Coordinates of C-alpha atoms in Angstrom, one line a residue:
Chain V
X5 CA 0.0 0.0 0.0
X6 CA 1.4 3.3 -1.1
X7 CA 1.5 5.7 2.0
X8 CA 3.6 8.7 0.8
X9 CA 1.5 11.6 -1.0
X10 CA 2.8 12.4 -4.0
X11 CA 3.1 8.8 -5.3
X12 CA -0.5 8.6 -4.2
X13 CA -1.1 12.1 -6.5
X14 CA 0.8 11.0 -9.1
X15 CA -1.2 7.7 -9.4
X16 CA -4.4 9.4 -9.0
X17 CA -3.4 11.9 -12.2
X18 CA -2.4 9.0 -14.1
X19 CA -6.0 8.2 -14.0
X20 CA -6.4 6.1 -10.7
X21 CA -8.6 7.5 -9.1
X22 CA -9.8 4.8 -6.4
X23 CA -5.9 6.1 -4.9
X24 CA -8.0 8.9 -3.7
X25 CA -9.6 6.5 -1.1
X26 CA -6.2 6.7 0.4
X27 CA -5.6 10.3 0.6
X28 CA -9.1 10.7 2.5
X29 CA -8.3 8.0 5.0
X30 CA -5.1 9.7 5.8
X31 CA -5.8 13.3 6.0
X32 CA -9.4 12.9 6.9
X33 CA -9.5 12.5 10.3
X34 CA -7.1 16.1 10.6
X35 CA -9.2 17.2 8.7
X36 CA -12.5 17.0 10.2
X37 CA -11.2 17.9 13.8
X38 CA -9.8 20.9 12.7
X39 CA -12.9 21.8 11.0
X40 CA -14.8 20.4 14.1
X41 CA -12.8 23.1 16.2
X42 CA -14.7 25.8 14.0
X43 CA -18.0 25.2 13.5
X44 CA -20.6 23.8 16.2
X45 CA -22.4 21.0 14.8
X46 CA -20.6 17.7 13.7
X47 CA -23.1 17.2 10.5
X48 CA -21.8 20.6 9.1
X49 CA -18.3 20.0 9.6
X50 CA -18.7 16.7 7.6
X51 CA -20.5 18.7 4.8
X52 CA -17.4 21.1 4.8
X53 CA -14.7 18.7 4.4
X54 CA -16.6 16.6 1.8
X55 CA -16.4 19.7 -0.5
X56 CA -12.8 20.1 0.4
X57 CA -11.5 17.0 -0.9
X58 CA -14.0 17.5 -4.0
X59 CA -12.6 20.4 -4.2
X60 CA -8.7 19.0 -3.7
X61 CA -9.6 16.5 -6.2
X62 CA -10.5 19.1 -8.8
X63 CA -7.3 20.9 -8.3
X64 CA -5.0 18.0 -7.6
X65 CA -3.1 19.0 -11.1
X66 CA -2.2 22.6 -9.5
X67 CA -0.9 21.4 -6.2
X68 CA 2.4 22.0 -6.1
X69 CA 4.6 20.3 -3.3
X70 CA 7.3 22.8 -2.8
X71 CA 5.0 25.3 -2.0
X72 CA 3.4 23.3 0.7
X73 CA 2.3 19.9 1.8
X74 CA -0.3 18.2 1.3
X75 CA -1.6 18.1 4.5
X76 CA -1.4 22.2 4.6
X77 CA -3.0 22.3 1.3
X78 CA -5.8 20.2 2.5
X79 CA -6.0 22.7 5.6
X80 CA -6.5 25.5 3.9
X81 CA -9.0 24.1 0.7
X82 CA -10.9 22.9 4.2
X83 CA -10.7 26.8 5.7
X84 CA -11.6 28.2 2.5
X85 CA -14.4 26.1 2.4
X86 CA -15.5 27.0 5.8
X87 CA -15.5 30.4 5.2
X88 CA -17.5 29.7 2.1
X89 CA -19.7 27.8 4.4
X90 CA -19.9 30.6 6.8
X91 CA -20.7 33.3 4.4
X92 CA -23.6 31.1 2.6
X93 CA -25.3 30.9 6.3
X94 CA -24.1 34.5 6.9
X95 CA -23.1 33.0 10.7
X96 CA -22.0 36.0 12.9
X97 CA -17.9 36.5 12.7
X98 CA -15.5 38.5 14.1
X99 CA -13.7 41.2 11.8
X100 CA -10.2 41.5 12.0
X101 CA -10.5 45.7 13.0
X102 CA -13.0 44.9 15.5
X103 CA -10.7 41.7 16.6
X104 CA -7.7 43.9 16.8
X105 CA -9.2 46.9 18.5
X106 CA -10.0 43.9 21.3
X107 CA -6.3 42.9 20.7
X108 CA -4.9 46.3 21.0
X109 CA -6.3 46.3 24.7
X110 CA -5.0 43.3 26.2
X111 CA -1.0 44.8 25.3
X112 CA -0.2 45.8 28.5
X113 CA 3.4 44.6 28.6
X114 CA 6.5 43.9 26.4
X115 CA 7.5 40.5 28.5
X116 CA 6.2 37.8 27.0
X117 CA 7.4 35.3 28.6
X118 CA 5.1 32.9 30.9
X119 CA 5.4 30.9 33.8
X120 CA 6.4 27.1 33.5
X121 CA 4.1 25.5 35.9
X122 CA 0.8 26.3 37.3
X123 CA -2.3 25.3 39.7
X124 CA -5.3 23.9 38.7
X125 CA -7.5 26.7 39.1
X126 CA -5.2 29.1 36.4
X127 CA -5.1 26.6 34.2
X128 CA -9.0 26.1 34.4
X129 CA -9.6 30.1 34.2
X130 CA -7.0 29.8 31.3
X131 CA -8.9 27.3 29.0
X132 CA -12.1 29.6 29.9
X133 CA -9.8 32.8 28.3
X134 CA -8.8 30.8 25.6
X135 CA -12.7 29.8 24.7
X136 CA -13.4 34.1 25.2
X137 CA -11.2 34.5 22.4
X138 CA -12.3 35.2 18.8
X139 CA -13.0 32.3 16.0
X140 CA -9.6 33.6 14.1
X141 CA -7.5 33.5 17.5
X142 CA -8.3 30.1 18.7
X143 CA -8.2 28.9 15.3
X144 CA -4.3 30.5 15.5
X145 CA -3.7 28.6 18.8
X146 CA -4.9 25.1 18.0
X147 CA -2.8 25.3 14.8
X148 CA 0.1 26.5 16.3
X149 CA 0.1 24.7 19.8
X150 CA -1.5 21.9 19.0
X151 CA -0.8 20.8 15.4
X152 CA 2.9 22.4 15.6
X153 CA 2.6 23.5 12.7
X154 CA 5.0 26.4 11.4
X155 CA 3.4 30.1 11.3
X156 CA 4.6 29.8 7.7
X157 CA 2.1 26.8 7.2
X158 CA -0.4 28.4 9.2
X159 CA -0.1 31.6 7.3
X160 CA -1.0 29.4 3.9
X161 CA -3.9 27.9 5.5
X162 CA -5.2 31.0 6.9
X163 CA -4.0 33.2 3.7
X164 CA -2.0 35.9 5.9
X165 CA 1.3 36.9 6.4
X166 CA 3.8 35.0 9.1
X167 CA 5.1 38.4 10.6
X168 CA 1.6 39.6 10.6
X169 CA 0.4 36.2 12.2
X170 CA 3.8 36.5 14.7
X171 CA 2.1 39.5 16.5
X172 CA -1.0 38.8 16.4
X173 CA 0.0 35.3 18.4
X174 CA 1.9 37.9 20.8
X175 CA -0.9 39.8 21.7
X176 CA -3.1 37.2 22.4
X177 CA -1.0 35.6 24.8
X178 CA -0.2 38.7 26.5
X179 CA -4.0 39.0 27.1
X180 CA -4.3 35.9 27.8
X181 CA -1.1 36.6 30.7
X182 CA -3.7 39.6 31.9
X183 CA -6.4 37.2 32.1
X184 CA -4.8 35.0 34.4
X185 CA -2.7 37.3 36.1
X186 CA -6.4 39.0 37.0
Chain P
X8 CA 9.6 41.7 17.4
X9 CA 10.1 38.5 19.1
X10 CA 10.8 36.0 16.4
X11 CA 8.2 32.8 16.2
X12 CA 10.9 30.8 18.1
X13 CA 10.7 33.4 21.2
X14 CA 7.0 32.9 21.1
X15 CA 6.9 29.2 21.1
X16 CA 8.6 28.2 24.3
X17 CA 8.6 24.4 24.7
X18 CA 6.7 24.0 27.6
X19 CA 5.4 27.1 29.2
X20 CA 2.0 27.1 31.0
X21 CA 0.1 28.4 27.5
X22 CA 0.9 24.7 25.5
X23 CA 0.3 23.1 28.2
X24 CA -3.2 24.1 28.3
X25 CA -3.5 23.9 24.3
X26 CA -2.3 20.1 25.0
X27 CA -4.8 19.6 27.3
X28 CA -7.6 20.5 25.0
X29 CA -6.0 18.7 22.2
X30 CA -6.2 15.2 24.5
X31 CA -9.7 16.0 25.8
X32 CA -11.0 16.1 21.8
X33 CA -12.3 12.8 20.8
X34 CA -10.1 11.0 18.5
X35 CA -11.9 11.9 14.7
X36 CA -12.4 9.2 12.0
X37 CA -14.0 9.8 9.3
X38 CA -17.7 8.7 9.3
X39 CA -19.3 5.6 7.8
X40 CA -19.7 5.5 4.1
X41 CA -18.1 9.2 4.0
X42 CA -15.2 7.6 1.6
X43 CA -18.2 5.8 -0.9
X44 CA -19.9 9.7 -0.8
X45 CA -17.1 11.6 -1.6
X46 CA -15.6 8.9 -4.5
X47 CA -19.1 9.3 -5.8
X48 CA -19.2 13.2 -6.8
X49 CA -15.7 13.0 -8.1
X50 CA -16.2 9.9 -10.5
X51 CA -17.7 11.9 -13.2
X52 CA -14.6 14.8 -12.6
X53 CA -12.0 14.9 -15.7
X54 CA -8.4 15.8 -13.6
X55 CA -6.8 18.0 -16.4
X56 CA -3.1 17.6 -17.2
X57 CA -0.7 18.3 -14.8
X58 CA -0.5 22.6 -15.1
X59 CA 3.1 23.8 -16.5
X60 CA 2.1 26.7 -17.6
X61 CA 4.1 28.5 -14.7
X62 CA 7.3 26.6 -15.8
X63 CA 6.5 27.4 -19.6
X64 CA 6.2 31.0 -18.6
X65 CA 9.1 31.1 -16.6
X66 CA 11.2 30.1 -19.3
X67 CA 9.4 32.2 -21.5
X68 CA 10.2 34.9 -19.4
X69 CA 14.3 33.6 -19.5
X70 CA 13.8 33.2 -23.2
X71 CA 13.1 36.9 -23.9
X72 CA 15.5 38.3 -21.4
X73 CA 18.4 36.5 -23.2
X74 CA 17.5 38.1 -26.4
X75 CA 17.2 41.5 -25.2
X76 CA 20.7 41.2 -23.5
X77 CA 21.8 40.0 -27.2
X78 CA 20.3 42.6 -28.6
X79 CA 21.5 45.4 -26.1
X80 CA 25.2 43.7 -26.5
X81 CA 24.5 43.8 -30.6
X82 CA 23.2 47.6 -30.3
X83 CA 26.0 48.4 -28.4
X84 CA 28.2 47.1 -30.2
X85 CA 26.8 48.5 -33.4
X86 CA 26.9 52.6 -32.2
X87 CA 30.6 51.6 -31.4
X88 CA 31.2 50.6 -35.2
X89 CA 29.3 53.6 -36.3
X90 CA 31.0 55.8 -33.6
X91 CA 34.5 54.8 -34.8
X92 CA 34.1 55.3 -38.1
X93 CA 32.3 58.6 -37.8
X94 CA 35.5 59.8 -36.3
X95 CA 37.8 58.6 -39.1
X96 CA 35.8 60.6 -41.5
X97 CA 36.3 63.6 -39.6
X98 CA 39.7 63.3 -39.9
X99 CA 40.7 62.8 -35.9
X100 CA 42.0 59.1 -36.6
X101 CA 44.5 57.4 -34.5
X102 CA 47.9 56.6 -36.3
X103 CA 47.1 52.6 -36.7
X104 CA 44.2 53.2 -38.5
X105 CA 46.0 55.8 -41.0
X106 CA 48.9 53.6 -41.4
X107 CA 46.3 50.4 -42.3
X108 CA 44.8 52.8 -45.0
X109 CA 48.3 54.1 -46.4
X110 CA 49.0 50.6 -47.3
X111 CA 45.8 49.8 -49.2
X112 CA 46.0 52.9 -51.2
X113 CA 49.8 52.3 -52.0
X114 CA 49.2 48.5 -53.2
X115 CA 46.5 49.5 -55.5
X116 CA 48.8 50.5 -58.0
X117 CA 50.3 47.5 -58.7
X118 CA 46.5 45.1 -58.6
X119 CA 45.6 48.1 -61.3
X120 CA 48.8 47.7 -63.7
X121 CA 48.4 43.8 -63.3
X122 CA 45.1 43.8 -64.0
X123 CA 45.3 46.4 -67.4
X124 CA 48.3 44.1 -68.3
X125 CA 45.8 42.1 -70.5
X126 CA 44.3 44.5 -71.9
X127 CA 46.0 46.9 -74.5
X128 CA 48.6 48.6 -72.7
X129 CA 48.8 51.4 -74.7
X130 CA 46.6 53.5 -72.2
X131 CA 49.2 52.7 -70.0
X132 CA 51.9 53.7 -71.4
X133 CA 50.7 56.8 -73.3
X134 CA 48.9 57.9 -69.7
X135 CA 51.3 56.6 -67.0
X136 CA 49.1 57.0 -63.8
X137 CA 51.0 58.4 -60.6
X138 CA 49.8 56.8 -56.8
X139 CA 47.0 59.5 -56.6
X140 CA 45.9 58.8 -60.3
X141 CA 45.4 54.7 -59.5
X142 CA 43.9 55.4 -56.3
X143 CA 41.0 57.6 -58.6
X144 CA 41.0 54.7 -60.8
X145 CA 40.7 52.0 -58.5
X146 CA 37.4 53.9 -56.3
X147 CA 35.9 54.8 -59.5
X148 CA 36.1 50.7 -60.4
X149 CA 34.6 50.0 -57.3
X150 CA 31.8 51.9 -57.5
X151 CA 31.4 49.3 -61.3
X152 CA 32.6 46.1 -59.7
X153 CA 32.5 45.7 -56.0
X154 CA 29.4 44.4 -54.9
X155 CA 30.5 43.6 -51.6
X156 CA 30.0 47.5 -51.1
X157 CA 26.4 47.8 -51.5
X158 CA 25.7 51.1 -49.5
X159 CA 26.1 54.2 -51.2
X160 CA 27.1 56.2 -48.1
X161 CA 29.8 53.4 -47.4
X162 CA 31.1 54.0 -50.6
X163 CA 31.0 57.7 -49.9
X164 CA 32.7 57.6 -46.9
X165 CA 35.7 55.5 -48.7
X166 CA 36.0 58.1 -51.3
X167 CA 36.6 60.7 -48.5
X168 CA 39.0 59.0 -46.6
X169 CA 41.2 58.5 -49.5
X170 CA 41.2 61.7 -50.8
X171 CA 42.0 62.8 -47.3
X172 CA 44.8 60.5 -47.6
X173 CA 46.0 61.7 -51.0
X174 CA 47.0 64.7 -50.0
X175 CA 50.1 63.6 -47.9
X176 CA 50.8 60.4 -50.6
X177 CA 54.4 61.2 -52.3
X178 CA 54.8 60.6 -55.6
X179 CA 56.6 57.3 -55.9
X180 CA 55.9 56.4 -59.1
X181 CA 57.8 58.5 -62.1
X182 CA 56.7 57.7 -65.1
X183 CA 59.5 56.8 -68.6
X184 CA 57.7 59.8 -70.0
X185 CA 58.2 61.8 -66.9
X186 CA 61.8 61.1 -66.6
X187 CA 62.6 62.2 -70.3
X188 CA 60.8 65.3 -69.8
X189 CA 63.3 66.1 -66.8
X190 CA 66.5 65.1 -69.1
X191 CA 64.9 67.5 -71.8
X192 CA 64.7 70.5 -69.5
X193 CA 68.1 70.0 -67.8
X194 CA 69.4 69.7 -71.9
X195 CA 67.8 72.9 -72.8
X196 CA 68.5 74.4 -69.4
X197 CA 72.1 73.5 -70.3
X198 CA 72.6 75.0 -73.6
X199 CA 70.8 78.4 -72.6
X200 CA 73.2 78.9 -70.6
X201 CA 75.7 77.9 -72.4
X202 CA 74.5 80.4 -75.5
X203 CA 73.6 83.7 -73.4
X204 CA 76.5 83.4 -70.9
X205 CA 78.0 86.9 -71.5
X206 CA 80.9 86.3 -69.3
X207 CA 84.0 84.5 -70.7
X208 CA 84.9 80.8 -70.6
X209 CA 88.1 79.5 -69.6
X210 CA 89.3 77.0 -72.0
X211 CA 89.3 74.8 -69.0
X212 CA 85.5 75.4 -67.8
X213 CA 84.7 74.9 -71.8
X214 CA 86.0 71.6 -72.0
X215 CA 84.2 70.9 -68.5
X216 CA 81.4 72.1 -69.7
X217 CA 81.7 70.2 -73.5
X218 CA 81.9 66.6 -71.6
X219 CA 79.1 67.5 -69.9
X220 CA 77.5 68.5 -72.4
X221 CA 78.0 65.1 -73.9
X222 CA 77.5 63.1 -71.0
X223 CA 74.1 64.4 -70.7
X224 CA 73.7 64.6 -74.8
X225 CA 74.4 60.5 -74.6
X226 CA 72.0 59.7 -71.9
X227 CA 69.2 61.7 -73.6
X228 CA 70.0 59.9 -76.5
X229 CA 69.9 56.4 -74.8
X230 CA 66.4 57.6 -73.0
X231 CA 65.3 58.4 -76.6
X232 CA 66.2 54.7 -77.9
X233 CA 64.8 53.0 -74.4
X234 CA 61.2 54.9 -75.1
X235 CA 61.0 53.7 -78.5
X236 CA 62.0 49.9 -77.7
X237 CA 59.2 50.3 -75.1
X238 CA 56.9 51.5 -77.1
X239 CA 57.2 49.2 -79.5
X240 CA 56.9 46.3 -76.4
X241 CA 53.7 47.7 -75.5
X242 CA 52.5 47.4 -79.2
X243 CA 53.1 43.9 -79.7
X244 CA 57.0 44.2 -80.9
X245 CA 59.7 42.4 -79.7
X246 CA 60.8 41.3 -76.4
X247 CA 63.3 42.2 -74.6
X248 CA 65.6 40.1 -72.0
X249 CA 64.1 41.8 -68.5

């Protein structure tokens, strides 16, 4: 069984197309989660990331692996999506002015550096300060801290700039510092 | 600015608490029959060939800037060629090129003679042509014959520079007709004097002046007889042992 992508691609352009099944088993799952994280029913976050990958499919002949991998290009077809998605139901979002006015606020201090170990209780007041924070912010977070993925990944998915994405991260973890410093 | 590096300590309290909601989400697998949908709506899609139109136009793009460096280097190189020449026209040439141009004009003489040497040589002999004459000659054939000059201000330009040139060309070449003419004026420069001179003549000077006379009367006589046998060469006569 072939596991790496871009055999799998190739094989799928060269008309074998069932290779596909392979793709979606593999990147699926990372898929749906991180779609999961965005929206609040399960059903719609199925319905988004089956467009993506018809959508991937579609434009298999344009992905290009040195800009990205697979796996980021999926990510952000699947964002894209969900912004489509969000737009069609015309769901309340955050603007980025309104989101950076809130931003603008919590900088209160150059030190950005944070304590290594905490209680119980600041952690619990800190995972209610991260679920405060705007769509675009937590979206930031989980795919920075928990996906580890590079800002320069995250900036593809997310279709910003790294620098710009670098301080927005700053200032939401220096109000998130406020928040539990509070 | 802190750098992404400085913001993503390894273990501060922040991941941490981004870990602990990453191991609280349920583990996602794709839902039942979610492959069979998806395989579905994309069975009927036509994947077009692998796009390389951003390669094509990159080398496209290298394509095209090679030629306009070639044709900037050709340009260049062209108002260089025009530039030089411009100033030899004027006259403000460096002493190479004059020298390189003395030594066409003087060789022409001798392509000329060779090439009237099979036809009648009586213009050539009845008309001998001096350095500046050939040169004429030899432009004035170009314009008839060389068709490896095919502008007209080329040709111009050629005409100019030799008659520039002509100018400061000695006369090399003296003619048998132009060396009897000297002897004939030194003979009848010699016996005016020799019939006006009031003053009197030792007997001494006289004879001096009486085998000089006859020196002189001797070699006219044998530049006489050297024409003729010439002449008659030129006409088809006899030959002689040179």
């Amino acid at each position: 069984m072939i596991t790496d992508d871009k055999t799998l691609i190739e094989h799928i352009l060269a008309g074998e197309t069932e290779e596909f099944r392979h793709l979606m088993r593999k990147h699926g799952g990372t898929l749906l989660a991180f779609i999961e994280s965005l929206v609040a029913s399960p059903e719609e976050a199925e319905d988004i990331v089956q467009e993506a990958f018809v959508s991937a499919f579609r434009s298999l002949h344009q992905y290009d692996s040195s800009i990205a991998s697979f796996a980021t290009w999926l990510h952000r077809i699947a964002y894209n999506e969900y912004l489509r998605h969000v737009k069609r139901r015309q769901l309340p979002t955050v603007s980025w002015d309104e989101d950076e006015s809130l931003l603008r606020n919590a900088d209160g201090t150059d030190d950005d550096s944070w304590m290594s170990e905490a209680t119980e209780e600041q952690m619990a007041r800190l995972d209610e300060a991260i679920d405060s924070l705007p769509e675009y912010d937590r979206t930031l977070l989980r795919l920075y801290y928990e996906d580890d993925l590079p800002l320069k990944e995250i900036a593809y998915i997310l279709d910003s700039k790294d620098s710009i994405l670098a301080s927005r991260l700053r200032r939401i973890r220096n109000r998130l510092k406020n928040e539990l410093q509070t | 600015m802190n750098t992404p590096n400085d913001i993503k300590p390894n273990n501060d309290v922040l991941r941490q608490a981004m870990q602990r909601r990453k191991a609280r989400r349920p583990i996602h697998e794709l839902p039942e029959g979610f492959e069979d949908r998806v395989m579905e709506r994309i069975k009927d899609i036509q994947i077009p060939v692998k796009d390389d139109s951003s390669s094509k136009k990159k080398g496209t793009v290298i394509r095209l800037w090679s030629l306009r460096t070639v044709g900037v280097a050709a340009s260049i190189a062209g108002l260089l060629f025009v530039y030089n020449r411009m100033t030899i026209s004027d006259g403000v040439v460096d002493n190479n090129n004059m020298m390189a141009k003395t030594e066409v004009v003087r060789q022409q003489p001798q392509r000329t003679i060779k090439t009237d040497a099979s036809q009648p040589t009586k213009h050539i002999v009845a008309e001998p042509l001096t350095i500046k004459q050939v040169a004429r000659v030899e432009v004035s054939q170009r314009h008839d014959t060389d068709e490896r000059i095919s502008s007209e201000q080329q040709e111009e330009k050629n005409i100019e520079t030799i008659n520039l040139e002509e100018d400061n060309l000695p006369d090399m070449m003296l003619s048998i007709n132009d060396a009897e003419r000297v002897m004939d004026d030194f003979m009848k420069q010699y016996e005016g004097i020799a019939s006006v001179s009031a003053s009197p003549v030792t007997e001494q000077e006289h004879n001096a002046n009486e085998v000089s006379y006859h020196v002189m009367h001797e070699i006219a006589q044998n530049m006489n007889e050297f024409t003729k046998q010439h002449n008659n060469l030129s006409n088809g006569g006899t030959t002689y042992g040179y």
